[in-house]
């Protein structure tokens, strides 16, 4: 899962799947192997698809080709390492957006991260996890929705998590 071996000749599908399923969208937003063009828009924001498909997983893996870690046996310290020669510079289509070919170094991956970070279903998934951690295992939909609105409205803010947690911890659900 460290993405050490993610090349254009062999994209690390496992990395793409873990990013989408485990860390951001959750299994509940996985639509399986379907044509991405048949995925309905997200009701919260129609600029985004309602979930992600296997094609999104493959294309996400391709977007992160070349992203690696320095784990050389003698000098490796585990820091980030970008290997331009490993990167798939071709066009990609995922999560309802198209990445043009030959983008500058790291841009494909950054564009994917921005798309994920601003997606309404990711906001709900992460907020549900936060509420389960800090309040209870059966969060109210009202709190999930209100926390997700704050999370998403501040997706580029350096204090996004703090602002979202403040909302959650000051909610009526926390008091009751």
PDB file of N, CA and C in Angstrom, residues 54-118:
ATOM      1  N   UNK A  54     -15.337   0.535 -10.682  1.00  0.00           N
ATOM      2  CA  UNK A  54     -14.026  -0.090 -10.867  1.00  0.00           C
ATOM      3  C   UNK A  54     -13.166   0.704 -11.851  1.00  0.00           C
ATOM      4  N   UNK A  55     -13.786   1.290 -12.854  1.00  0.00           N
ATOM      5  CA  UNK A  55     -13.030   2.115 -13.804  1.00  0.00           C
ATOM      6  C   UNK A  55     -12.404   3.302 -13.072  1.00  0.00           C
ATOM      7  N   UNK A  56     -13.122   3.899 -12.136  1.00  0.00           N
ATOM      8  CA  UNK A  56     -12.554   4.995 -11.332  1.00  0.00           C
ATOM      9  C   UNK A  56     -11.351   4.510 -10.531  1.00  0.00           C
ATOM     10  N   UNK A  57     -11.423   3.283 -10.025  1.00  0.00           N
ATOM     11  CA  UNK A  57     -10.297   2.704  -9.282  1.00  0.00           C
ATOM     12  C   UNK A  57      -9.080   2.589 -10.188  1.00  0.00           C
ATOM     13  N   UNK A  58      -9.269   2.024 -11.385  1.00  0.00           N
ATOM     14  CA  UNK A  58      -8.152   1.848 -12.316  1.00  0.00           C
ATOM     15  C   UNK A  58      -7.552   3.192 -12.734  1.00  0.00           C
ATOM     16  N   UNK A  59      -8.407   4.143 -13.034  1.00  0.00           N
ATOM     17  CA  UNK A  59      -7.931   5.456 -13.472  1.00  0.00           C
ATOM     18  C   UNK A  59      -7.253   6.216 -12.324  1.00  0.00           C
ATOM     19  N   UNK A  60      -7.741   6.028 -11.098  1.00  0.00           N
ATOM     20  CA  UNK A  60      -7.084   6.636  -9.938  1.00  0.00           C
ATOM     21  C   UNK A  60      -5.683   6.061  -9.781  1.00  0.00           C
ATOM     22  N   UNK A  61      -5.564   4.749  -9.907  1.00  0.00           N
ATOM     23  CA  UNK A  61      -4.241   4.118  -9.824  1.00  0.00           C
ATOM     24  C   UNK A  61      -3.309   4.698 -10.885  1.00  0.00           C
ATOM     25  N   UNK A  62      -3.815   4.883 -12.102  1.00  0.00           N
ATOM     26  CA  UNK A  62      -2.993   5.445 -13.180  1.00  0.00           C
ATOM     27  C   UNK A  62      -2.578   6.883 -12.878  1.00  0.00           C
ATOM     28  N   UNK A  63      -3.470   7.645 -12.254  1.00  0.00           N
ATOM     29  CA  UNK A  63      -3.152   9.045 -11.927  1.00  0.00           C
ATOM     30  C   UNK A  63      -2.000   9.140 -10.923  1.00  0.00           C
ATOM     31  N   UNK A  64      -1.855   8.107 -10.092  1.00  0.00           N
ATOM     32  CA  UNK A  64      -0.804   8.123  -9.071  1.00  0.00           C
ATOM     33  C   UNK A  64       0.432   7.320  -9.452  1.00  0.00           C
ATOM     34  N   UNK A  65       0.517   6.904 -10.713  1.00  0.00           N
ATOM     35  CA  UNK A  65       1.745   6.235 -11.138  1.00  0.00           C
ATOM     36  C   UNK A  65       2.894   7.232 -11.007  1.00  0.00           C
ATOM     37  N   UNK A  66       4.011   6.730 -10.552  1.00  0.00           N
ATOM     38  CA  UNK A  66       5.180   7.581 -10.327  1.00  0.00           C
ATOM     39  C   UNK A  66       5.271   8.126  -8.911  1.00  0.00           C
ATOM     40  N   UNK A  67       4.164   8.179  -8.189  1.00  0.00           N
ATOM     41  CA  UNK A  67       4.178   8.609  -6.789  1.00  0.00           C
ATOM     42  C   UNK A  67       4.714   7.426  -5.987  1.00  0.00           C
ATOM     43  N   UNK A  68       5.745   7.646  -5.221  1.00  0.00           N
ATOM     44  CA  UNK A  68       6.397   6.529  -4.560  1.00  0.00           C
ATOM     45  C   UNK A  68       7.007   6.966  -3.232  1.00  0.00           C
ATOM     46  N   UNK A  69       7.767   6.073  -2.652  1.00  0.00           N
ATOM     47  CA  UNK A  69       8.511   6.368  -1.422  1.00  0.00           C
ATOM     48  C   UNK A  69       9.955   5.958  -1.623  1.00  0.00           C
ATOM     49  N   UNK A  70      10.819   6.658  -0.943  1.00  0.00           N
ATOM     50  CA  UNK A  70      12.237   6.338  -0.974  1.00  0.00           C
ATOM     51  C   UNK A  70      12.494   5.265   0.073  1.00  0.00           C
ATOM     52  N   UNK A  71      12.476   4.020  -0.373  1.00  0.00           N
ATOM     53  CA  UNK A  71      12.757   2.951   0.575  1.00  0.00           C
ATOM     54  C   UNK A  71      13.914   2.078   0.104  1.00  0.00           C
ATOM     55  N   UNK A  72      14.886   2.719  -0.531  1.00  0.00           N
ATOM     56  CA  UNK A  72      16.112   2.061  -0.939  1.00  0.00           C
ATOM     57  C   UNK A  72      16.758   1.409   0.293  1.00  0.00           C
ATOM     58  N   UNK A  73      17.331   0.243   0.115  1.00  0.00           N
ATOM     59  CA  UNK A  73      17.893  -0.501   1.248  1.00  0.00           C
ATOM     60  C   UNK A  73      19.009   0.235   1.988  1.00  0.00           C
ATOM     61  N   UNK A  74      19.723   1.108   1.300  1.00  0.00           N
ATOM     62  CA  UNK A  74      20.846   1.787   1.959  1.00  0.00           C
ATOM     63  C   UNK A  74      20.552   3.225   2.344  1.00  0.00           C
ATOM     64  N   UNK A  75      19.818   3.929   1.520  1.00  0.00           N
ATOM     65  CA  UNK A  75      19.581   5.350   1.808  1.00  0.00           C
ATOM     66  C   UNK A  75      18.117   5.689   2.016  1.00  0.00           C
ATOM     67  N   UNK A  76      17.246   4.723   1.911  1.00  0.00           N
ATOM     68  CA  UNK A  76      15.807   4.988   1.990  1.00  0.00           C
ATOM     69  C   UNK A  76      15.370   5.447   3.363  1.00  0.00           C
ATOM     70  N   UNK A  77      14.596   6.516   3.377  1.00  0.00           N
ATOM     71  CA  UNK A  77      14.108   7.057   4.654  1.00  0.00           C
ATOM     72  C   UNK A  77      12.582   7.135   4.682  1.00  0.00           C
ATOM     73  N   UNK A  78      11.929   6.572   3.656  1.00  0.00           N
ATOM     74  CA  UNK A  78      10.474   6.547   3.631  1.00  0.00           C
ATOM     75  C   UNK A  78       9.824   7.842   3.189  1.00  0.00           C
ATOM     76  N   UNK A  79      10.602   8.807   2.736  1.00  0.00           N
ATOM     77  CA  UNK A  79      10.029  10.073   2.291  1.00  0.00           C
ATOM     78  C   UNK A  79       9.426   9.922   0.891  1.00  0.00           C
ATOM     79  N   UNK A  80       8.563  10.877   0.546  1.00  0.00           N
ATOM     80  CA  UNK A  80       7.913  10.888  -0.758  1.00  0.00           C
ATOM     81  C   UNK A  80       8.953  11.010  -1.866  1.00  0.00           C
ATOM     82  N   UNK A  81       8.700  10.296  -2.954  1.00  0.00           N
ATOM     83  CA  UNK A  81       9.580  10.333  -4.113  1.00  0.00           C
ATOM     84  C   UNK A  81       8.712  10.251  -5.362  1.00  0.00           C
ATOM     85  N   UNK A  82       8.897  11.182  -6.275  1.00  0.00           N
ATOM     86  CA  UNK A  82       8.151  11.140  -7.533  1.00  0.00           C
ATOM     87  C   UNK A  82       9.097  10.677  -8.625  1.00  0.00           C
ATOM     88  N   UNK A  83       8.675   9.639  -9.341  1.00  0.00           N
ATOM     89  CA  UNK A  83       9.461   9.083 -10.435  1.00  0.00           C
ATOM     90  C   UNK A  83       8.733   9.389 -11.746  1.00  0.00           C
ATOM     91  N   UNK A  84       9.125  10.464 -12.392  1.00  0.00           N
ATOM     92  CA  UNK A  84       8.476  10.922 -13.627  1.00  0.00           C
ATOM     93  C   UNK A  84       8.444   9.823 -14.682  1.00  0.00           C
ATOM     94  N   UNK A  85       9.507   9.052 -14.795  1.00  0.00           N
ATOM     95  CA  UNK A  85       9.572   8.010 -15.829  1.00  0.00           C
ATOM     96  C   UNK A  85       8.570   6.874 -15.576  1.00  0.00           C
ATOM     97  N   UNK A  86       8.038   6.758 -14.364  1.00  0.00           N
ATOM     98  CA  UNK A  86       7.038   5.735 -14.039  1.00  0.00           C
ATOM     99  C   UNK A  86       5.613   6.217 -14.309  1.00  0.00           C
ATOM    100  N   UNK A  87       5.435   7.515 -14.537  1.00  0.00           N
ATOM    101  CA  UNK A  87       4.089   8.087 -14.609  1.00  0.00           C
ATOM    102  C   UNK A  87       3.413   7.830 -15.947  1.00  0.00           C
ATOM    103  N   UNK A  88       2.144   7.451 -15.881  1.00  0.00           N
ATOM    104  CA  UNK A  88       1.290   7.312 -17.061  1.00  0.00           C
ATOM    105  C   UNK A  88       0.789   8.712 -17.412  1.00  0.00           C
ATOM    106  N   UNK A  89       1.356   9.294 -18.445  1.00  0.00           N
ATOM    107  CA  UNK A  89       1.033  10.682 -18.809  1.00  0.00           C
ATOM    108  C   UNK A  89      -0.156  10.770 -19.767  1.00  0.00           C
ATOM    109  N   UNK A  90      -0.827   9.670 -20.021  1.00  0.00           N
ATOM    110  CA  UNK A  90      -1.971   9.688 -20.930  1.00  0.00           C
ATOM    111  C   UNK A  90      -3.203  10.308 -20.287  1.00  0.00           C
ATOM    112  N   UNK A  91      -4.252  10.494 -21.083  1.00  0.00           N
ATOM    113  CA  UNK A  91      -5.493  11.057 -20.537  1.00  0.00           C
ATOM    114  C   UNK A  91      -6.165  10.059 -19.588  1.00  0.00           C
ATOM    115  N   UNK A  92      -6.936  10.588 -18.668  1.00  0.00           N
ATOM    116  CA  UNK A  92      -7.654   9.759 -17.708  1.00  0.00           C
ATOM    117  C   UNK A  92      -9.045  10.337 -17.513  1.00  0.00           C
ATOM    118  N   UNK A  93      -9.998   9.453 -17.220  1.00  0.00           N
ATOM    119  CA  UNK A  93     -11.361   9.879 -16.957  1.00  0.00           C
ATOM    120  C   UNK A  93     -11.820   9.169 -15.695  1.00  0.00           C
ATOM    121  N   UNK A  94     -12.151   9.956 -14.664  1.00  0.00           N
ATOM    122  CA  UNK A  94     -12.567   9.371 -13.404  1.00  0.00           C
ATOM    123  C   UNK A  94     -13.400  10.343 -12.600  1.00  0.00           C
ATOM    124  N   UNK A  95     -14.316   9.769 -11.835  1.00  0.00           N
ATOM    125  CA  UNK A  95     -15.163  10.550 -10.940  1.00  0.00           C
ATOM    126  C   UNK A  95     -15.829  11.725 -11.646  1.00  0.00           C
ATOM    127  N   UNK A  96     -16.205  11.505 -12.890  1.00  0.00           N
ATOM    128  CA  UNK A  96     -16.911  12.525 -13.644  1.00  0.00           C
ATOM    129  C   UNK A  96     -16.050  13.642 -14.193  1.00  0.00           C
ATOM    130  N   UNK A  97     -14.742  13.466 -14.205  1.00  0.00           N
ATOM    131  CA  UNK A  97     -13.858  14.501 -14.766  1.00  0.00           C
ATOM    132  C   UNK A  97     -12.856  13.866 -15.717  1.00  0.00           C
ATOM    133  N   UNK A  98     -12.307  14.672 -16.593  1.00  0.00           N
ATOM    134  CA  UNK A  98     -11.301  14.221 -17.544  1.00  0.00           C
ATOM    135  C   UNK A  98      -9.997  14.930 -17.227  1.00  0.00           C
ATOM    136  N   UNK A  99      -8.930  14.125 -17.141  1.00  0.00           N
ATOM    137  CA  UNK A  99      -7.589  14.684 -16.968  1.00  0.00           C
ATOM    138  C   UNK A  99      -6.900  14.635 -18.323  1.00  0.00           C
ATOM    139  N   UNK A 100      -6.482  15.781 -18.838  1.00  0.00           N
ATOM    140  CA  UNK A 100      -5.848  15.779 -20.153  1.00  0.00           C
ATOM    141  C   UNK A 100      -4.469  15.118 -20.109  1.00  0.00           C
ATOM    142  N   UNK A 101      -3.967  14.699 -21.264  1.00  0.00           N
ATOM    143  CA  UNK A 101      -2.643  14.079 -21.290  1.00  0.00           C
ATOM    144  C   UNK A 101      -1.533  15.098 -21.037  1.00  0.00           C
ATOM    145  N   UNK A 102      -0.398  14.572 -20.640  1.00  0.00           N
ATOM    146  CA  UNK A 102       0.841  15.354 -20.501  1.00  0.00           C
ATOM    147  C   UNK A 102       0.717  16.534 -19.537  1.00  0.00           C
ATOM    148  N   UNK A 103       0.045  16.338 -18.441  1.00  0.00           N
ATOM    149  CA  UNK A 103      -0.027  17.405 -17.428  1.00  0.00           C
ATOM    150  C   UNK A 103       1.338  17.542 -16.738  1.00  0.00           C
ATOM    151  N   UNK A 104       1.599  18.663 -16.092  1.00  0.00           N
ATOM    152  CA  UNK A 104       2.861  18.815 -15.350  1.00  0.00           C
ATOM    153  C   UNK A 104       2.994  17.741 -14.266  1.00  0.00           C
ATOM    154  N   UNK A 105       4.203  17.544 -13.808  1.00  0.00           N
ATOM    155  CA  UNK A 105       4.494  16.543 -12.778  1.00  0.00           C
ATOM    156  C   UNK A 105       3.544  16.690 -11.595  1.00  0.00           C
ATOM    157  N   UNK A 106       3.029  15.568 -11.121  1.00  0.00           N
ATOM    158  CA  UNK A 106       2.169  15.457  -9.936  1.00  0.00           C
ATOM    159  C   UNK A 106       0.740  15.975 -10.126  1.00  0.00           C
ATOM    160  N   UNK A 107       0.448  16.650 -11.238  1.00  0.00           N
ATOM    161  CA  UNK A 107      -0.866  17.284 -11.393  1.00  0.00           C
ATOM    162  C   UNK A 107      -2.011  16.274 -11.461  1.00  0.00           C
ATOM    163  N   UNK A 108      -1.824  15.153 -12.130  1.00  0.00           N
ATOM    164  CA  UNK A 108      -2.896  14.155 -12.195  1.00  0.00           C
ATOM    165  C   UNK A 108      -3.339  13.764 -10.783  1.00  0.00           C
ATOM    166  N   UNK A 109      -2.387  13.382  -9.951  1.00  0.00           N
ATOM    167  CA  UNK A 109      -2.714  12.971  -8.591  1.00  0.00           C
ATOM    168  C   UNK A 109      -3.337  14.088  -7.775  1.00  0.00           C
ATOM    169  N   UNK A 110      -2.822  15.286  -7.918  1.00  0.00           N
ATOM    170  CA  UNK A 110      -3.391  16.430  -7.171  1.00  0.00           C
ATOM    171  C   UNK A 110      -4.822  16.733  -7.625  1.00  0.00           C
ATOM    172  N   UNK A 111      -5.071  16.625  -8.919  1.00  0.00           N
ATOM    173  CA  UNK A 111      -6.429  16.841  -9.424  1.00  0.00           C
ATOM    174  C   UNK A 111      -7.389  15.794  -8.853  1.00  0.00           C
ATOM    175  N   UNK A 112      -6.941  14.553  -8.770  1.00  0.00           N
ATOM    176  CA  UNK A 112      -7.771  13.493  -8.198  1.00  0.00           C
ATOM    177  C   UNK A 112      -8.033  13.780  -6.716  1.00  0.00           C
ATOM    178  N   UNK A 113      -7.000  14.166  -5.992  1.00  0.00           N
ATOM    179  CA  UNK A 113      -7.181  14.477  -4.565  1.00  0.00           C
ATOM    180  C   UNK A 113      -8.158  15.632  -4.363  1.00  0.00           C
ATOM    181  N   UNK A 114      -8.080  16.647  -5.208  1.00  0.00           N
ATOM    182  CA  UNK A 114      -9.028  17.768  -5.109  1.00  0.00           C
ATOM    183  C   UNK A 114     -10.454  17.303  -5.401  1.00  0.00           C
ATOM    184  N   UNK A 115     -10.604  16.453  -6.390  1.00  0.00           N
ATOM    185  CA  UNK A 115     -11.938  15.957  -6.748  1.00  0.00           C
ATOM    186  C   UNK A 115     -12.527  15.144  -5.589  1.00  0.00           C
ATOM    187  N   UNK A 116     -11.714  14.296  -5.009  1.00  0.00           N
ATOM    188  CA  UNK A 116     -12.159  13.490  -3.876  1.00  0.00           C
ATOM    189  C   UNK A 116     -12.485  14.385  -2.686  1.00  0.00           C
ATOM    190  N   UNK A 117     -11.597  15.318  -2.373  1.00  0.00           N
ATOM    191  CA  UNK A 117     -11.761  16.173  -1.185  1.00  0.00           C
ATOM    192  C   UNK A 117     -13.009  17.041  -1.258  1.00  0.00           C
ATOM    193  N   UNK A 118     -13.469  17.351  -2.448  1.00  0.00           N
ATOM    194  CA  UNK A 118     -14.639  18.225  -2.594  1.00  0.00           C
ATOM    195  C   UNK A 118     -15.931  17.453  -2.875  1.00  0.00           C
TER     196      UNK A 118
END
